[in-house]
């Protein structure tokens, strides 16, 4: 079991650590360029590549996506009630509670734990999170800029969305891509996960912790609350096996780094959001071995 845990966690820890060390040395890291490469080329190609080859029933993929949407909605209601009780700004603190890091951290974790099937199911969860981030997330943080139509329309500019549509069509129709297209997608999609994990490490190296108690509270709420709702939803929907475990892993991910970028872009107390990203990631890394022991 120890060997199995190391096989799952070691690649993630090492690659994130490599990015962390890179960030601490002060070496140049074009974060914006890397982010664009990952989101506009790597991730879309990864989605299509995996979905075109994996043997997963569309109904199972739909269950994972639905479970993710329910969990995120539950976290949204829980977070809204908590913030109203604490009298804190919804636009600042609610997105970090809703949107987990099921891309940079969740995708490689599910890949190493459950192979290509786990990665495909994790991509289903990731796609739900991306759609929610570019719609609900933008609506929450950009309350003072532009109209709703303008803000929601930004989702149409994301190549990931079109990749999702293509991937779903390939999955439903069981279409096999020509070998030259498949090889090209494999090559370009292969850059996504390594760059995601390295970029996560660089981001963690540059973030600073402010407001320890508040950051700890929201970090525990993000990881623990997501996992609790994950268990409840999986039981309610009757999910078992790999789909259940992928949903649990994705629901227990820490605050997504993208929340910090949104907070920075729209001036929603980015220093506090950065602290939540850092603290929740540490909590997630500490708790993952125990969670994997339970579900493996």
mmCIF file of N, CA and C in Angstrom, residues 111-112 145 149 180 185 201-202 224 227 253 269:
data_model
loop_
_atom_site.group_PDB
_atom_site.id
_atom_site.type_symbol
_atom_site.label_atom_id
_atom_site.label_comp_id
_atom_site.label_asym_id
_atom_site.label_seq_id
_atom_site.Cartn_x
_atom_site.Cartn_y
_atom_site.Cartn_z
ATOM 1 N N UNK A 111 -5.154 10.632 -12.504
ATOM 2 C CA UNK A 111 -4.415 9.883 -13.522
ATOM 3 C C UNK A 111 -3.537 8.819 -12.876
ATOM 4 N N UNK A 112 -2.762 9.194 -11.878
ATOM 5 C CA UNK A 112 -1.841 8.252 -11.255
ATOM 6 C C UNK A 112 -2.574 7.243 -10.371
ATOM 7 N N UNK A 145 -18.181 45.483 -13.020
ATOM 8 C CA UNK A 145 -17.711 45.691 -14.384
ATOM 9 C C UNK A 145 -18.649 45.049 -15.401
ATOM 10 N N UNK A 149 -24.512 39.865 -19.598
ATOM 11 C CA UNK A 149 -24.306 39.257 -20.912
ATOM 12 C C UNK A 149 -22.842 39.340 -21.323
ATOM 13 N N UNK A 180 -3.000 10.271 -37.275
ATOM 14 C CA UNK A 180 -2.175 11.487 -37.259
ATOM 15 C C UNK A 180 -2.782 12.553 -36.348
ATOM 16 N N UNK A 185 -2.683 15.226 -30.994
ATOM 17 C CA UNK A 185 -3.366 15.580 -29.747
ATOM 18 C C UNK A 185 -2.623 15.027 -28.538
ATOM 19 N N UNK A 201 3.398 24.922 -8.289
ATOM 20 C CA UNK A 201 4.522 25.100 -7.371
ATOM 21 C C UNK A 201 5.079 26.505 -7.396
ATOM 22 N N UNK A 202 5.227 27.075 -8.597
ATOM 23 C CA UNK A 202 5.719 28.454 -8.715
ATOM 24 C C UNK A 202 4.746 29.425 -8.034
ATOM 25 N N UNK A 224 -12.495 20.073 3.721
ATOM 26 C CA UNK A 224 -13.357 19.195 4.516
ATOM 27 C C UNK A 224 -14.807 19.241 4.074
ATOM 28 N N UNK A 227 -15.240 17.439 0.730
ATOM 29 C CA UNK A 227 -15.190 15.984 0.900
ATOM 30 C C UNK A 227 -16.480 15.463 1.540
ATOM 31 N N UNK A 253 -10.273 18.699 -3.260
ATOM 32 C CA UNK A 253 -9.135 19.505 -3.691
ATOM 33 C C UNK A 253 -9.144 20.878 -3.013
ATOM 34 N N UNK A 269 -9.460 41.601 -2.643
ATOM 35 C CA UNK A 269 -8.559 41.200 -1.559
ATOM 36 C C UNK A 269 -7.704 39.994 -1.951
#
